[in-house]
Coordinates of C-alpha atoms in Angstrom, one line a residue:
Chain S
M26 CA 102.4 78.2 100.9
I27 CA 100.9 80.9 103.0
P28 CA 101.1 84.3 101.3
L29 CA 103.2 86.8 103.3
R30 CA 102.7 89.7 100.9
L31 CA 99.3 90.7 99.6
R32 CA 98.1 93.4 97.2
G33 CA 96.4 96.2 99.0
R34 CA 95.0 99.7 98.4
A35 CA 95.5 102.2 101.2
E36 CA 94.1 105.6 101.9
A37 CA 97.3 106.7 103.6
T38 CA 100.3 107.8 101.5
A39 CA 103.1 106.9 103.9
P40 CA 103.9 103.3 105.1
Y41 CA 102.4 102.3 108.4
V42 CA 101.9 99.4 110.6
V43 CA 98.6 98.2 111.9
R44 CA 97.0 95.2 113.6
L45 CA 94.0 93.8 111.8
S46 CA 91.0 92.8 113.8
T47 CA 87.8 91.1 112.5
A48 CA 85.7 91.9 115.5
R49 CA 83.3 94.4 114.0
D50 CA 81.5 95.8 117.0
V51 CA 84.5 96.7 119.1
A52 CA 86.2 100.0 118.8
P53 CA 89.8 99.0 117.8
G54 CA 92.5 100.3 120.1
P55 CA 95.5 102.4 119.0
G56 CA 97.3 100.8 116.1
A57 CA 94.4 98.5 115.3
A58 CA 92.2 98.3 112.3
R59 CA 88.6 97.1 112.2
L60 CA 87.0 95.0 109.5
V61 CA 84.7 97.1 107.3
T62 CA 83.7 94.7 104.5
E63 CA 84.5 91.4 103.0
D64 CA 83.7 90.0 99.6
D65 CA 84.7 87.1 97.4
E66 CA 88.0 88.7 96.4
G67 CA 89.2 90.2 99.6
V68 CA 88.6 92.5 102.6
A69 CA 88.6 96.1 103.7
F70 CA 89.7 97.5 107.1
S71 CA 89.6 100.9 108.7
S72 CA 92.0 102.4 111.2
A73 CA 93.3 105.8 112.2
N74 CA 95.4 105.6 109.0
G75 CA 92.2 105.3 107.0
L76 CA 90.9 102.7 104.7
L77 CA 92.8 99.6 103.6
A78 CA 91.5 97.2 101.0
I79 CA 93.3 93.9 100.7
D80 CA 93.0 91.3 97.9
G81 CA 93.2 87.6 97.9
V82 CA 92.4 86.7 101.5
C83 CA 89.5 86.2 103.7
A84 CA 89.1 88.2 106.9
A85 CA 89.4 85.2 109.3
M86 CA 92.9 84.5 107.8
L87 CA 94.2 87.9 108.8
D88 CA 92.6 88.3 112.2
G89 CA 95.3 89.5 114.7
D90 CA 98.0 89.8 112.0
V91 CA 100.3 92.8 112.3
V92 CA 100.9 94.1 108.8
L93 CA 103.1 96.7 107.2
V94 CA 101.2 98.7 104.6
D95 CA 103.1 100.3 101.7
P96 CA 100.6 102.5 100.0
Q97 CA 102.8 103.6 97.1
R98 CA 103.6 100.0 96.0
Q99 CA 100.2 98.7 97.1
W100 CA 101.7 96.0 99.2
V101 CA 100.5 94.7 102.5
E102 CA 103.3 92.6 104.2
R103 CA 102.2 90.3 107.0
L104 CA 105.0 90.9 109.5
L105 CA 103.6 89.1 112.5
R106 CA 101.0 86.5 111.9
A107 CA 98.9 85.7 115.0
G108 CA 99.3 82.2 116.2
S109 CA 102.4 81.4 114.1
Q110 CA 105.7 80.7 115.6
H111 CA 107.5 81.5 112.4
N112 CA 107.5 85.2 112.2
T113 CA 110.6 86.9 110.9
L114 CA 111.4 90.5 110.6
V115 CA 114.1 91.4 108.0
V116 CA 115.9 94.4 109.4
T117 CA 118.3 94.8 106.6
E118 CA 119.3 93.1 103.4
R119 CA 122.9 94.3 103.6
C120 CA 125.4 91.7 104.6
D121 CA 129.2 91.5 105.1
Q122 CA 129.5 87.9 103.9
L123 CA 128.6 86.2 100.7
C124 CA 128.0 82.6 101.8
V125 CA 128.2 80.1 98.9
M126 CA 124.8 78.7 99.8
C127 CA 123.0 81.9 100.9
S128 CA 119.3 81.5 100.6
Q129 CA 118.7 85.3 100.7
P130 CA 121.5 86.9 98.7
P131 CA 122.2 90.3 100.2
K132 CA 121.6 93.7 98.6
K133 CA 123.7 96.7 98.7
T134 CA 121.0 99.1 99.8
H135 CA 119.6 99.3 103.3
V136 CA 116.1 100.4 103.8
D137 CA 115.8 101.5 107.4
R138 CA 112.5 100.2 108.7
F139 CA 113.5 99.9 112.3
A140 CA 110.8 102.4 113.5
L141 CA 108.0 100.5 111.7
L142 CA 109.3 97.1 112.8
E143 CA 109.5 98.3 116.4
E144 CA 105.9 99.5 116.1
A145 CA 105.0 96.0 114.8
C146 CA 106.6 94.3 117.8
L147 CA 104.7 96.5 120.2
L148 CA 101.5 95.4 118.5
A149 CA 102.4 91.7 118.5
A150 CA 100.1 89.1 120.0
P151 CA 101.0 88.1 123.6
D152 CA 104.0 85.8 124.2
L153 CA 105.0 85.9 120.5
L154 CA 108.5 84.7 119.5
I155 CA 109.8 87.1 116.9
G156 CA 112.6 86.1 114.6
I157 CA 115.0 88.7 113.3
S158 CA 117.0 88.1 110.2
G159 CA 118.8 89.8 107.4
G160 CA 121.2 90.4 105.7
E161 CA 123.4 90.8 108.7
P162 CA 121.3 92.5 111.4
T163 CA 124.3 93.5 113.5
L164 CA 125.5 95.8 110.7
F165 CA 123.0 98.1 112.4
K166 CA 123.9 96.9 115.9
E167 CA 123.0 100.0 117.7
E168 CA 119.5 100.3 116.1
L169 CA 119.0 96.6 116.6
L170 CA 119.9 96.4 120.2
A171 CA 118.1 99.6 121.0
M172 CA 114.9 98.3 119.4
V173 CA 115.1 95.0 121.3
E174 CA 115.7 96.8 124.5
R175 CA 112.8 99.2 124.0
V176 CA 110.4 96.5 122.9
L177 CA 111.2 94.1 125.7
G178 CA 111.0 97.1 128.2
V179 CA 107.4 97.6 127.2
R180 CA 106.5 94.0 126.2
P181 CA 108.4 91.6 128.6
D182 CA 106.1 88.8 127.3
L183 CA 107.8 88.7 123.9
S184 CA 111.0 87.0 122.9
F185 CA 113.4 87.3 120.0
H186 CA 115.5 84.9 118.0
I187 CA 118.1 86.8 116.0
L188 CA 120.2 85.4 113.2
S189 CA 123.6 87.0 113.1
N190 CA 127.2 86.1 112.1
A191 CA 128.2 87.4 115.6
Q192 CA 131.3 89.1 114.1
H193 CA 130.4 92.6 115.3
F194 CA 130.2 91.9 119.1
T195 CA 133.0 93.3 121.1
E196 CA 134.0 93.5 124.7
Q197 CA 132.1 96.8 124.9
D198 CA 128.8 95.0 124.2
I199 CA 129.2 92.6 127.1
P200 CA 127.5 94.6 129.8
R201 CA 124.7 95.4 127.5
L202 CA 124.1 91.9 126.4
A203 CA 124.3 90.7 129.9
A204 CA 121.3 92.8 130.9
P205 CA 118.2 90.8 132.1
A206 CA 116.2 91.8 129.0
F207 CA 118.5 89.7 126.9
R208 CA 117.3 86.5 128.7
R209 CA 114.5 86.7 126.2
V210 CA 116.8 86.9 123.2
S211 CA 118.6 84.0 121.6
W212 CA 121.1 84.3 118.8
G213 CA 121.3 81.9 115.9
I214 CA 124.9 81.9 114.8
P215 CA 126.4 80.1 111.8
I216 CA 129.6 78.2 112.0
Y217 CA 130.6 75.9 109.1
A218 CA 133.9 74.4 110.1
A219 CA 136.4 74.2 112.9
T220 CA 139.1 75.7 110.8
A221 CA 139.5 79.2 109.5
G222 CA 140.3 78.1 106.0
L223 CA 137.2 76.1 105.4
H224 CA 134.8 78.4 107.3
D225 CA 136.1 81.5 105.5
A226 CA 135.9 79.7 102.1
I227 CA 132.2 78.9 102.7
V228 CA 131.2 82.3 103.9
V229 CA 133.5 83.9 101.3
K230 CA 135.2 86.3 103.7
D231 CA 138.8 86.3 104.9
G232 CA 139.1 86.6 108.7
A233 CA 135.5 85.6 109.3
F234 CA 136.4 82.6 111.5
T235 CA 138.7 84.7 113.7
A236 CA 136.1 87.5 114.1
L237 CA 133.4 84.8 114.8
Q238 CA 135.5 83.4 117.7
K239 CA 135.8 86.9 119.2
G240 CA 132.1 87.5 118.9
L241 CA 131.2 84.1 120.4
A242 CA 133.6 84.9 123.3
A243 CA 131.8 88.1 124.0
L244 CA 128.4 86.3 123.9
L245 CA 129.8 83.6 126.2
V246 CA 131.0 86.2 128.7
A247 CA 127.6 88.0 128.5
G248 CA 125.8 84.7 129.2
A249 CA 123.9 85.1 126.0
R250 CA 121.7 82.3 124.7
V251 CA 123.3 80.9 121.5
E252 CA 122.2 78.4 118.9
L253 CA 124.9 77.4 116.5
R254 CA 123.9 76.7 112.9
T255 CA 125.8 74.6 110.5
V256 CA 124.5 74.2 106.9
V257 CA 125.8 70.9 105.5
V258 CA 127.4 71.2 102.1
K259 CA 129.7 68.9 100.1
D260 CA 132.7 70.9 101.3
N261 CA 132.1 70.5 105.1
L262 CA 130.4 67.1 105.3
A263 CA 133.6 65.2 106.0
A264 CA 134.7 67.9 108.4
L265 CA 131.6 67.7 110.6
P266 CA 133.1 65.4 113.2
E267 CA 136.0 67.8 113.6
L268 CA 133.5 70.6 114.1
A269 CA 131.6 68.6 116.6
R270 CA 134.8 68.2 118.7
F271 CA 135.4 72.0 118.4
V272 CA 131.9 72.8 119.5
A273 CA 132.0 70.3 122.4
V274 CA 135.3 71.6 123.7
R275 CA 135.2 75.3 122.9
L276 CA 131.6 76.2 122.6
Q277 CA 129.9 74.0 125.1
F278 CA 127.8 76.9 126.4
V279 CA 125.5 76.9 123.4
E280 CA 121.9 75.9 123.9
A281 CA 121.7 73.9 120.7
W282 CA 123.7 73.0 117.6
S283 CA 121.5 72.8 114.5
L284 CA 122.8 70.9 111.5
M285 CA 120.9 72.2 108.5
Q286 CA 120.3 70.7 105.1
L287 CA 120.5 73.0 102.1
E288 CA 117.6 75.2 101.0
H289 CA 116.9 75.2 97.3
V290 CA 116.8 78.9 96.8
G291 CA 119.1 81.9 96.4
F292 CA 122.8 81.0 95.6
A293 CA 122.2 77.3 96.4
K294 CA 119.7 77.0 93.6
G295 CA 122.2 77.6 90.8
R296 CA 125.0 75.7 92.6
W297 CA 122.9 72.8 93.8
D298 CA 125.0 70.0 92.3
N299 CA 128.2 71.4 93.7
L300 CA 126.8 72.0 97.2
F301 CA 124.1 69.5 98.0
A302 CA 125.5 66.7 100.2
D303 CA 123.0 63.8 100.0
H304 CA 122.9 62.6 103.6
R305 CA 120.9 59.5 102.6
A306 CA 124.1 58.2 100.9
A307 CA 126.5 59.6 103.4
F308 CA 125.1 59.9 106.9
A309 CA 128.2 58.6 108.6
P310 CA 129.9 61.9 109.2
L311 CA 126.7 63.4 110.4
A312 CA 126.1 60.5 112.7
E313 CA 129.6 60.8 114.1
A314 CA 129.3 64.5 114.7
I315 CA 125.9 64.1 116.4
D316 CA 127.1 61.3 118.6
Y317 CA 130.1 63.2 119.7
A318 CA 128.1 66.4 120.4
I319 CA 125.4 64.6 122.4
L320 CA 127.9 62.6 124.4
H321 CA 129.5 65.8 125.4
G322 CA 126.3 67.6 126.4
V323 CA 125.7 69.6 123.3
R324 CA 122.2 69.4 122.1
A325 CA 122.5 68.6 118.4
Q326 CA 119.5 68.7 116.1
L327 CA 118.7 68.3 112.4
F328 CA 116.9 71.0 110.5
N329 CA 115.4 70.6 107.0
F330 CA 116.0 66.8 107.0
P331 CA 112.8 65.1 106.1
R332 CA 112.4 62.4 108.8
C333 CA 112.2 59.4 106.4
T334 CA 115.6 60.4 105.0
V335 CA 117.3 60.1 108.4
P336 CA 118.3 56.7 109.9
A337 CA 115.8 55.6 112.5
A338 CA 118.3 56.1 115.4
Y339 CA 118.6 59.9 114.6
R340 CA 115.1 60.5 113.5
S341 CA 114.0 62.0 116.8
L342 CA 116.6 64.8 116.2
A343 CA 115.0 65.8 112.9
R344 CA 112.9 68.8 113.8
A345 CA 109.9 70.3 111.9
S346 CA 112.2 73.2 111.2
I347 CA 110.7 74.7 108.1
S348 CA 108.5 77.7 108.7
D349 CA 104.8 77.0 108.2
W350 CA 104.4 79.5 105.4
K351 CA 107.1 77.9 103.2
R352 CA 106.7 74.3 104.1
K353 CA 105.4 71.6 101.7
F354 CA 105.1 67.9 101.4
P355 CA 105.2 65.9 98.1
N356 CA 102.1 63.9 97.3
R357 CA 103.9 60.7 98.2
C358 CA 104.0 61.9 101.8
A359 CA 100.2 61.6 102.1
P360 CA 100.1 58.2 103.9
C361 CA 103.1 59.0 106.2
R362 CA 102.4 58.8 109.9
E363 CA 105.2 61.2 110.9
Q364 CA 104.2 64.1 108.8
A365 CA 103.1 66.1 111.8
Q366 CA 106.6 66.0 113.3
C367 CA 108.3 66.4 110.0
G368 CA 109.6 69.6 108.5
G369 CA 108.9 68.5 104.9
F370 CA 110.4 70.5 102.2
F371 CA 110.8 74.2 101.4
A372 CA 108.0 75.3 99.1
W373 CA 110.6 76.1 96.4
H374 CA 112.2 72.6 96.4
P375 CA 111.8 70.9 93.0
D376 CA 108.8 68.6 93.3
D377 CA 110.4 65.7 91.4
Q378 CA 113.5 65.7 93.7
A379 CA 111.4 65.9 96.8
S380 CA 109.2 63.1 95.6
Q381 CA 112.2 60.9 94.9
M382 CA 113.7 61.5 98.3
V383 CA 110.8 60.5 100.5
Q384 CA 109.7 57.1 101.7
P385 CA 106.5 57.4 103.8
L386 CA 106.9 56.0 107.3
Chain Q
M25 CA 68.8 111.6 112.2
K26 CA 66.1 109.6 110.6
R27 CA 65.9 111.9 107.7
R28 CA 69.5 111.6 107.0
R29 CA 69.4 107.9 106.9
F30 CA 66.8 108.0 104.2
L31 CA 68.6 110.7 102.3
I32 CA 71.4 108.4 101.3
P33 CA 69.3 105.7 99.6
S34 CA 67.3 108.5 97.9
L35 CA 70.5 109.9 96.4
L36 CA 71.4 106.5 95.3
A37 CA 68.1 106.0 93.8
A38 CA 68.5 109.3 92.0
G39 CA 71.5 107.9 90.2
L40 CA 74.3 109.5 92.2
G41 CA 77.2 107.1 92.8
A42 CA 77.4 103.5 91.9
H43 CA 78.3 103.6 88.2
D44 CA 81.5 101.6 88.3
P45 CA 81.0 99.2 85.5
A46 CA 80.1 101.8 83.0
R47 CA 82.9 104.1 84.1
A48 CA 85.3 101.2 84.1
A49 CA 84.3 100.3 80.6
D50 CA 85.0 103.9 79.6
K51 CA 88.4 103.8 81.0
E52 CA 89.2 100.4 79.7
A53 CA 88.2 101.2 76.2
G54 CA 90.0 104.6 76.4
L55 CA 86.9 106.2 75.1
A56 CA 87.2 109.8 74.0
P57 CA 84.0 111.8 74.3
P58 CA 81.3 109.8 72.6
P59 CA 81.0 110.8 69.0
A60 CA 77.3 111.4 69.5
D61 CA 78.2 114.5 71.5
P62 CA 79.3 117.1 68.9
D63 CA 80.4 119.8 71.3
A64 CA 82.6 117.3 73.2
G65 CA 80.7 117.7 76.4
S66 CA 81.5 121.4 76.8
L67 CA 77.8 122.3 77.2
A68 CA 77.5 119.6 79.8
R69 CA 80.6 120.9 81.6
L70 CA 79.2 124.4 81.6
Y71 CA 76.2 123.2 83.6
S72 CA 77.9 120.6 85.7
Q73 CA 79.8 123.2 87.7
D74 CA 82.6 120.7 88.4
H75 CA 80.3 118.2 89.9
L76 CA 80.1 114.6 88.8
F77 CA 76.9 113.8 87.1
T78 CA 75.6 111.0 85.0
L79 CA 73.6 111.4 81.8
A80 CA 72.8 108.2 80.0
S81 CA 76.2 106.6 79.7
H82 CA 78.1 109.9 79.3
R83 CA 79.9 111.1 82.3
S84 CA 81.0 114.6 82.8
H85 CA 84.6 115.1 82.0
S86 CA 85.0 117.9 84.5
S87 CA 85.5 115.3 87.2
H88 CA 88.3 113.5 85.4
S89 CA 90.9 115.6 87.0
S90 CA 90.1 114.3 90.4
H91 CA 91.1 110.8 89.3
S92 CA 94.7 111.8 89.0
S93 CA 94.9 113.1 92.5
G94 CA 94.3 111.5 95.8
S95 CA 96.1 108.3 96.7
G96 CA 96.8 107.2 93.2
G97 CA 93.4 105.8 92.4
G98 CA 93.4 106.7 88.8
G99 CA 96.3 104.8 87.7
H100 CA 95.4 101.4 88.9
Y101 CA 92.9 100.0 86.5
S102 CA 94.3 96.6 86.0
H103 CA 93.9 94.6 82.9
T104 CA 91.7 91.6 82.7
S105 CA 94.7 89.3 83.2
H106 CA 95.3 91.0 86.5
R107 CA 92.1 90.0 88.1
S108 CA 93.7 87.5 90.3
S109 CA 94.8 89.5 93.3
T110 CA 98.5 88.9 92.8
G111 CA 98.6 89.5 89.1
G112 CA 100.6 92.6 89.5
Y113 CA 103.4 91.1 91.5
D114 CA 106.7 92.2 90.1
G115 CA 108.9 91.8 93.2
G116 CA 111.5 94.0 91.6
S117 CA 110.8 97.6 92.4
Y118 CA 110.5 97.3 96.1
S119 CA 114.0 97.6 97.4
Y120 CA 113.1 95.5 100.4
D121 CA 112.1 92.0 99.3
P122 CA 111.5 89.2 101.8
P123 CA 112.8 85.8 100.7
V124 CA 111.5 84.7 97.4
I125 CA 107.8 84.7 97.7
P126 CA 106.3 83.1 94.7
R127 CA 103.1 84.5 93.3
L128 CA 100.0 82.9 94.7
P129 CA 98.6 80.1 92.7
R130 CA 95.4 81.9 92.2
T131 CA 95.0 81.2 88.5
P132 CA 91.5 80.3 87.4
P133 CA 90.8 76.6 88.0
S134 CA 92.5 74.8 85.1
P135 CA 91.0 71.4 84.2
L136 CA 94.3 69.6 84.4
P137 CA 93.9 65.9 84.8
S138 CA 96.9 66.0 87.2
Q139 CA 94.9 68.1 89.6
T140 CA 93.1 64.9 90.8
A141 CA 96.1 63.9 92.9
P142 CA 96.1 65.1 96.5
Q143 CA 97.5 68.6 96.8
P144 CA 100.4 69.4 99.1
L145 CA 99.6 70.8 102.5
F146 CA 99.4 74.5 103.2
T147 CA 97.9 75.6 99.9
P148 CA 94.2 76.0 100.6
F149 CA 94.6 79.5 102.1
E150 CA 93.7 81.5 99.2
R151 CA 90.4 82.7 98.0
A152 CA 88.6 81.0 95.2
S153 CA 89.2 82.7 91.9
P154 CA 86.9 85.6 91.2
P155 CA 83.7 84.7 89.4
A156 CA 83.9 84.3 85.7
G157 CA 84.1 87.7 84.0
D158 CA 81.2 89.6 82.6
G159 CA 83.5 91.7 80.6
L160 CA 83.0 94.6 83.0
A161 CA 85.5 94.0 85.7
P162 CA 88.7 95.6 84.7
L163 CA 89.2 97.1 88.2
S164 CA 91.2 95.2 90.7
G165 CA 89.1 93.9 93.6
R166 CA 90.9 96.2 96.1
T167 CA 90.3 99.3 94.0
R168 CA 86.6 98.5 93.7
R169 CA 86.2 97.7 97.3
F170 CA 88.1 100.8 98.3
A171 CA 86.1 103.1 96.0
A172 CA 82.8 101.6 97.1
I173 CA 83.4 102.6 100.7
V174 CA 84.8 106.0 99.8
R175 CA 81.7 106.7 97.8
R176 CA 79.5 105.8 100.7
V177 CA 81.5 108.2 102.9
E178 CA 81.2 110.9 100.2
L179 CA 77.5 110.4 100.1
A180 CA 77.1 110.5 103.8
L181 CA 79.2 113.7 104.1
L182 CA 77.3 115.2 101.2
A183 CA 74.0 114.5 102.9
Q184 CA 75.2 116.3 106.0
D185 CA 76.6 119.3 104.1
F186 CA 80.2 118.6 104.8
Y187 CA 81.2 117.7 101.3
K188 CA 80.3 119.2 98.0
G189 CA 82.6 117.2 95.6
P190 CA 81.9 114.4 93.3
I191 CA 80.7 111.0 94.5
D192 CA 83.6 109.2 92.7
G193 CA 85.2 107.0 95.3
V194 CA 88.4 109.0 95.2
V195 CA 90.1 110.4 98.3
T196 CA 90.8 114.0 97.4
P197 CA 92.0 116.9 99.5
E198 CA 88.4 118.1 99.4
L199 CA 87.2 114.9 101.0
R200 CA 89.9 115.0 103.6
A201 CA 88.9 118.5 104.5
A202 CA 85.3 117.4 104.8
L203 CA 86.3 114.4 107.0
R204 CA 88.3 116.8 109.3
A205 CA 85.3 119.2 109.5
F206 CA 83.0 116.3 110.3
Q207 CA 85.3 114.7 112.8
G208 CA 85.8 118.1 114.6
K209 CA 82.1 118.8 114.7
R210 CA 81.3 115.3 116.1
G211 CA 84.1 115.4 118.7
L212 CA 86.0 112.5 117.0
E213 CA 89.7 112.4 116.7
V214 CA 90.5 114.7 113.8
T215 CA 92.5 112.6 111.3
G216 CA 91.1 113.5 107.9
T217 CA 91.0 109.8 107.2
I218 CA 88.2 107.3 107.1
T219 CA 88.5 105.9 110.7
P220 CA 86.2 103.3 112.3
A221 CA 84.7 106.0 114.5
T222 CA 84.0 108.1 111.5
L223 CA 82.3 105.2 109.7
D224 CA 80.2 104.7 112.7
A225 CA 79.3 108.3 113.1
L226 CA 78.4 108.6 109.4
M227 CA 76.4 105.4 109.8
V228 CA 78.2 103.9 106.9
S229 CA 77.8 100.4 108.2
S230 CA 79.5 97.2 107.2
Q231 CA 78.2 95.5 104.1

């Protein structure tokens, strides 16, 4: 587990964003901090915002990281880690759904950090892919789109992947989303079933399915890049082939369709036995859905499926989807030859369960 | 220039600055004025003129007030159990919380027999545990590291007559004013903060 939040002591009193650099001799540019000292327990940096002492890391680990410093709470949050393709900015924790398996249950309060996050994006390492997540980011659609537009206006080398339920896009957004800047933006959009009843039950929101179709239509017309995401749970496992037909017929414009195994955190943790569909015992519906999608030109892929738990014929679709900082492998995986291509398990997955599931390849 | 460079070590040699462990021990033990001092330090205060000074192990109380100001330096003496950097993680008070981020496994090495098995990947990113305690390290690493640099800045500004306050490692309005004055005089960007350019100009080099 790579720590994303560190304890830090800052000279400043208000939160700020800064890029850390370990090059001692060079005068750091605007928004950059230079390493001052390093000892066994941590490091200290200096920037225009003054001193910043961080615990529990060595300097080399932080080089190039863009961090958000919260002096009052003595937190240093590593927003954009240099060299990682798994950076996610949480723009809000508010959400308008309450999905049964939510891995990050929403909060009522919204802390507006758009200005700080925008600064962070502008300081990002070249060509970085920046994930944006929530909550539901488009609850603050104007702030979100404006931030993306401004950042890409200055930094056309960056790209964004934004997780959204797509229910807040309207016809009025189409010209905006069709602008050239949005070629560098892809949208990860959840769809759990081909019918309103089941989809709405899983996201615990009446009318969600209908609103989603309208949003997807707007994205389609705008030529947006869309990745559909379907978390597999007991309730929708048998309905996956039907969803595959729906996607292939109605939503063929999508770039990819990701079928995702459950994450053992948030709501899913307490409801694991009611939600977890063991694909090792029942891969047939998944196989049928994948076959149908691929035959119809929809690129289906498997997220959070350890490779050894997937039948050999479908193994190549199982991506190393779990972010580097929260990925782990049980000890039994040590001899496996496919570990490098495998997503492994979420760091919070119970070890005994993980251990039982795997069979080194 | 040369003279200034030598002045700092001389001040250090004279006992100014660098008394963390003793001070920390005071704080930790919640020591009232030592019983050996019948007038409770009032005589010392009279002569200290609000400056920090050190006499044997008795520190002037006139400088205590500065600890409660600045950027909250005074309130963060952590307990011994907090010596691992993440000991204070509570996760609750911050209204923005990224996904569950478990505390770092930075516990002191425990001689568990199960530890002989190969560890999962992606764990060896943390620092080794801090060295075994000598009983004098109640300050968190960041607070000590932070204060050590601030003290060096205070000394350097004192040596150049920009600062007259205590060498206590606390960023006070007085220190900020001194930084601004120094930065203005040297043609640096005036921020009132300890910037890389200021550290260079004060010749407070990296350790």
